[in-house]
XYZ file of C-alpha atoms in Angstrom:
321
model
C -14.395 -5.095 59.067
C -10.909 -6.152 60.132
C -10.063 -6.887 56.483
C -11.181 -3.397 55.424
C -9.092 -1.690 58.118
C -6.047 -3.811 57.297
C -6.325 -3.104 53.576
C -6.835 0.621 54.248
C -3.708 0.681 56.427
C -1.632 -1.143 53.794
C -2.961 1.125 51.048
C -2.096 4.294 52.993
C 1.306 2.889 53.940
C 2.159 2.207 50.291
C 0.985 5.709 49.315
C 3.064 7.416 52.004
C 6.215 5.326 51.504
C 5.867 5.408 47.716
C 5.496 9.185 47.489
C 8.374 9.800 49.911
C 10.602 7.405 47.972
C 9.512 8.991 44.689
C 10.182 12.455 46.066
C 13.692 11.428 47.094
C 14.365 9.887 43.678
C 13.051 13.007 41.944
C 15.283 15.194 44.118
C 18.301 12.998 43.383
C 17.512 13.084 39.649
C 17.288 16.876 39.657
C 20.487 17.245 41.646
C 22.376 14.975 39.254
C 20.985 16.513 36.058
C 21.565 20.052 37.368
C 25.056 19.242 38.629
C 27.983 20.887 36.873
C 31.471 19.438 37.282
C 33.557 21.777 39.401
C 30.596 23.108 41.388
C 29.268 22.041 44.781
C 26.350 19.622 44.948
C 23.546 20.123 47.449
C 22.476 16.981 49.267
C 18.932 17.924 50.251
C 16.651 20.451 48.553
C 13.294 20.763 50.375
C 11.553 22.588 47.506
C 12.605 19.971 44.955
C 11.616 17.185 47.361
C 8.085 18.625 47.661
C 7.949 18.952 43.875
C 8.889 15.287 43.641
C 6.064 14.272 45.953
C 3.569 16.232 43.827
C 4.883 14.647 40.632
C 5.242 11.053 41.852
C 1.868 10.648 43.574
C -0.352 10.427 40.417
C 1.858 7.833 38.628
C 1.938 5.822 41.860
C -1.867 5.592 41.722
C -1.603 4.197 38.167
C 0.244 1.126 39.426
C -0.960 0.812 43.024
C -4.116 -1.218 42.144
C -1.955 -3.641 40.181
C 0.371 -4.157 43.172
C -2.543 -4.808 45.497
C -4.196 -7.193 43.015
C -0.979 -9.158 42.618
C -0.889 -9.453 46.404
C -4.441 -10.830 46.336
C -3.435 -13.421 43.758
C -0.430 -14.434 45.846
C -2.365 -14.722 49.116
C -5.520 -16.639 48.278
C -6.558 -17.000 51.924
C -7.577 -13.322 52.073
C -11.221 -12.305 51.980
C -11.178 -11.052 48.437
C -14.512 -9.278 48.045
C -14.125 -6.728 50.890
C -10.465 -6.255 49.974
C -11.319 -5.593 46.327
C -14.060 -3.164 47.330
C -11.652 -1.296 49.619
C -9.002 -1.073 46.880
C -11.544 0.286 44.390
C -13.032 2.866 46.765
C -9.659 4.146 48.004
C -8.098 4.261 44.525
C -11.015 6.179 43.020
C -11.262 8.545 45.990
C -7.541 9.282 46.007
C -7.468 9.737 42.241
C -10.530 11.967 41.940
C -9.928 14.139 45.016
C -6.176 14.165 45.715
C -4.707 14.436 42.205
C -6.464 17.820 41.668
C -4.904 18.935 44.956
C -1.487 18.004 43.551
C -2.319 19.926 40.371
C -3.238 23.073 42.305
C -0.173 22.754 44.498
C 1.964 22.251 41.399
C 0.907 25.641 40.064
C 2.142 27.172 43.314
C 5.619 25.811 42.565
C 6.702 27.522 39.363
C 9.737 25.287 38.912
C 7.735 22.041 38.927
C 8.113 21.249 35.219
C 10.898 23.717 34.479
C 14.544 22.778 34.050
C 16.559 25.990 33.844
C 20.066 25.651 32.391
C 23.006 25.953 34.756
C 26.157 27.950 34.196
C 29.102 25.730 33.274
C 32.397 25.977 35.126
C 35.724 26.897 33.614
C 38.801 24.717 33.265
C 37.189 21.784 31.409
C 36.823 20.530 27.834
C 33.201 20.287 26.717
C 31.478 19.511 23.435
C 29.114 22.393 22.658
C 27.427 23.286 19.361
C 29.093 20.267 17.666
C 32.553 21.617 18.523
C 34.866 21.124 21.487
C 35.619 24.049 23.791
C 38.135 24.493 26.558
C 36.447 27.051 28.803
C 39.070 29.332 30.329
C 36.539 31.809 31.761
C 32.754 31.882 32.234
C 30.946 35.105 33.124
C 27.171 34.735 33.203
C 26.401 33.758 29.589
C 29.729 34.945 28.129
C 32.784 32.743 27.733
C 36.486 32.896 26.928
C 37.613 29.619 25.389
C 39.686 27.718 22.899
C 37.446 26.262 20.197
C 38.518 23.020 18.512
C 36.497 22.468 15.359
C 35.118 18.952 14.966
C 35.282 18.249 11.248
C 34.538 14.686 10.141
C 36.682 15.230 7.062
C 39.715 15.765 9.327
C 39.368 12.603 11.402
C 42.716 11.185 10.329
C 44.618 14.469 10.552
C 46.609 15.465 13.598
C 45.936 19.174 13.218
C 42.510 20.653 13.695
C 41.310 24.192 13.403
C 41.735 26.034 16.713
C 40.101 29.368 17.361
C 40.453 31.733 20.312
C 37.003 32.790 21.498
C 36.644 35.810 23.753
C 33.511 37.348 25.295
C 31.194 35.162 23.214
C 27.615 34.856 24.375
C 26.610 31.218 24.727
C 23.496 29.801 26.372
C 24.122 26.357 27.816
C 20.936 24.386 27.121
C 20.191 21.074 28.777
C 20.305 17.968 26.631
C 17.300 15.771 25.827
C 17.644 13.913 29.129
C 17.843 17.104 31.202
C 21.602 17.135 31.963
C 23.113 20.591 32.315
C 26.711 19.504 31.922
C 27.636 17.464 28.795
C 30.378 15.712 30.783
C 27.849 14.434 33.347
C 25.316 13.505 30.658
C 27.902 11.497 28.720
C 28.562 9.288 31.774
C 25.064 8.971 33.251
C 22.897 8.982 30.130
C 20.035 6.494 30.727
C 19.046 3.763 28.302
C 16.438 4.646 25.686
C 13.885 2.182 27.089
C 14.288 3.541 30.623
C 14.042 7.145 29.427
C 11.038 6.411 27.189
C 9.163 4.807 30.104
C 9.534 7.828 32.377
C 8.922 10.303 29.577
C 5.684 8.449 28.843
C 4.571 8.713 32.483
C 5.592 12.366 32.473
C 3.452 13.119 29.410
C 0.465 11.266 30.901
C 0.808 13.240 34.124
C 0.807 16.509 32.224
C -2.381 15.350 30.486
C -3.904 14.549 33.885
C -2.999 17.986 35.249
C -4.409 19.586 32.104
C -7.677 17.674 32.582
C -7.810 18.848 36.210
C -7.469 22.454 35.120
C -10.174 22.056 32.433
C -13.064 21.567 34.855
C -14.855 18.855 36.810
C -16.505 17.265 33.753
C -13.226 16.813 31.853
C -11.536 15.503 34.981
C -14.236 12.914 35.621
C -14.086 11.781 31.986
C -10.311 11.509 32.204
C -10.660 9.534 35.453
C -12.169 6.691 33.449
C -8.601 5.417 33.153
C -8.712 4.553 36.858
C -12.024 2.706 36.361
C -10.378 0.621 33.620
C -7.342 -0.107 35.818
C -9.548 -1.188 38.720
C -11.595 -3.471 36.468
C -8.447 -5.569 36.105
C -9.413 -6.912 39.537
C -11.940 -9.137 37.762
C -8.984 -11.200 36.492
C -7.767 -12.424 39.880
C -9.615 -15.670 39.122
C -8.505 -15.802 35.487
C -6.800 -19.125 36.159
C -6.347 -21.611 38.960
C -2.628 -21.122 38.309
C -1.633 -18.039 40.271
C 1.273 -17.316 37.946
C -1.091 -17.141 34.959
C -3.503 -14.847 36.817
C -0.597 -12.585 37.815
C 0.572 -12.442 34.206
C -2.878 -11.359 32.963
C -3.135 -8.675 35.651
C 0.306 -7.317 34.778
C -0.234 -7.508 31.015
C -3.708 -5.935 31.100
C -2.589 -3.063 33.349
C 0.302 -2.215 31.030
C -2.001 -2.496 27.991
C -4.545 -0.058 29.484
C -1.853 2.468 30.352
C -0.296 2.074 26.874
C -3.636 2.619 25.069
C -4.341 5.745 27.120
C -0.811 6.992 26.482
C -1.267 6.532 22.727
C -4.547 8.442 22.832
C -3.132 11.300 24.923
C -0.232 11.675 22.494
C -2.547 11.797 19.443
C -1.562 8.435 17.952
C -5.278 7.743 17.466
C -5.812 11.032 15.604
C -5.890 9.397 12.110
C -8.643 7.073 13.371
C -10.728 9.590 15.310
C -10.514 12.200 12.529
C -12.477 9.826 10.286
C -15.456 10.101 12.639
C -16.058 13.784 11.847
C -17.888 13.056 8.597
C -19.967 10.134 9.888
C -22.715 12.014 11.701
C -23.360 13.634 15.075
C -23.339 10.310 16.924
C -19.800 9.526 15.774
C -18.668 13.080 16.529
C -19.938 12.490 20.071
C -17.856 9.298 20.187
C -14.801 11.218 19.014
C -15.229 13.917 21.654
C -15.482 11.280 24.411
C -13.233 8.646 22.836
C -10.984 8.063 25.843
C -13.951 7.754 28.210
C -15.751 5.305 25.885
C -12.555 3.320 25.290
C -11.927 2.883 29.014
C -15.561 1.977 29.700
C -15.499 -0.659 26.946
C -12.263 -2.091 28.363
C -13.795 -2.186 31.847
C -16.935 -3.933 30.562
C -14.899 -6.551 28.666
C -12.722 -7.271 31.690
C -15.700 -7.567 34.038
C -17.478 -9.957 31.681
C -14.314 -11.998 31.119
C -13.592 -12.142 34.844
C -17.143 -13.220 35.640
C -17.005 -15.999 33.059
C -13.642 -17.197 34.390
C -15.055 -17.333 37.906
C -18.182 -19.248 36.859
C -16.746 -21.665 34.324
C -13.112 -21.866 35.368
C -11.900 -25.294 36.409
C -9.930 -25.505 39.628
C -6.456 -26.932 39.263
C -5.085 -28.028 42.601
C -1.643 -28.752 41.126
C -1.245 -25.320 39.583
C -2.450 -23.507 42.664
C 0.897 -23.979 44.322
C 2.718 -21.846 41.726
């Protein structure tokens, strides 16, 4: 019983600290991407902070079982069975019951997934519409500026075409990374790998919220991803070498998330579309493909973990790693 209470406390502590930290990071990200050089930056935005908590909680649950399982591998003296059971029950309960709460709360905050463009300030050179502008005046969506044409054919020429622009309507759209000001985006643009990782989590979260809004049945089918992630717990005895067991837990978790991401973004469409002409049974498989895929993964992991536990040879030398 003490083990269950301790694991519950640690689980809740990670959830609370993780969501608060994620909310702060989300708020900082929005402040930086919305910042325009020459304007004043706000240091704390309560509405954006709450939005960040709503957004960061579901992705935290994707990785929280992995963190707890890695802790189990590291600390072999723990009572594993009650700890594993507690992790599974809490993860499933939080995922099934609290993520829909986040989804409903998200609809109450209209700006949750919106990134409205900000008005740029005057007195700076900026590259807009493939040309460079010196903004001398900005009034709502109308500008007065000097336009310097960027022509690749004139790279080696001192003179470039300069045009006086007055009262021209121009909507300042954010770039692909969400930066309002091109000058800020040019300095703080993230790496492609870093951006792709968070964009992938963002797309999976939108799929989760969409499944929540589609009814209980669709949400429970979508929740099979959490069942697959929890089945990774069967691999804590994959090897007597703790480093090897940790590697398999990390690798399998990432693989499950990647497969679900590919399915949610229609990368499996060429495969699943072939099932339409193969009979009603295969159409049923297509309509529940993600659920069946996650259940198959869970079954394979449970069988593999059971076999490793039964037939695995203990290595006292590797246990120290």
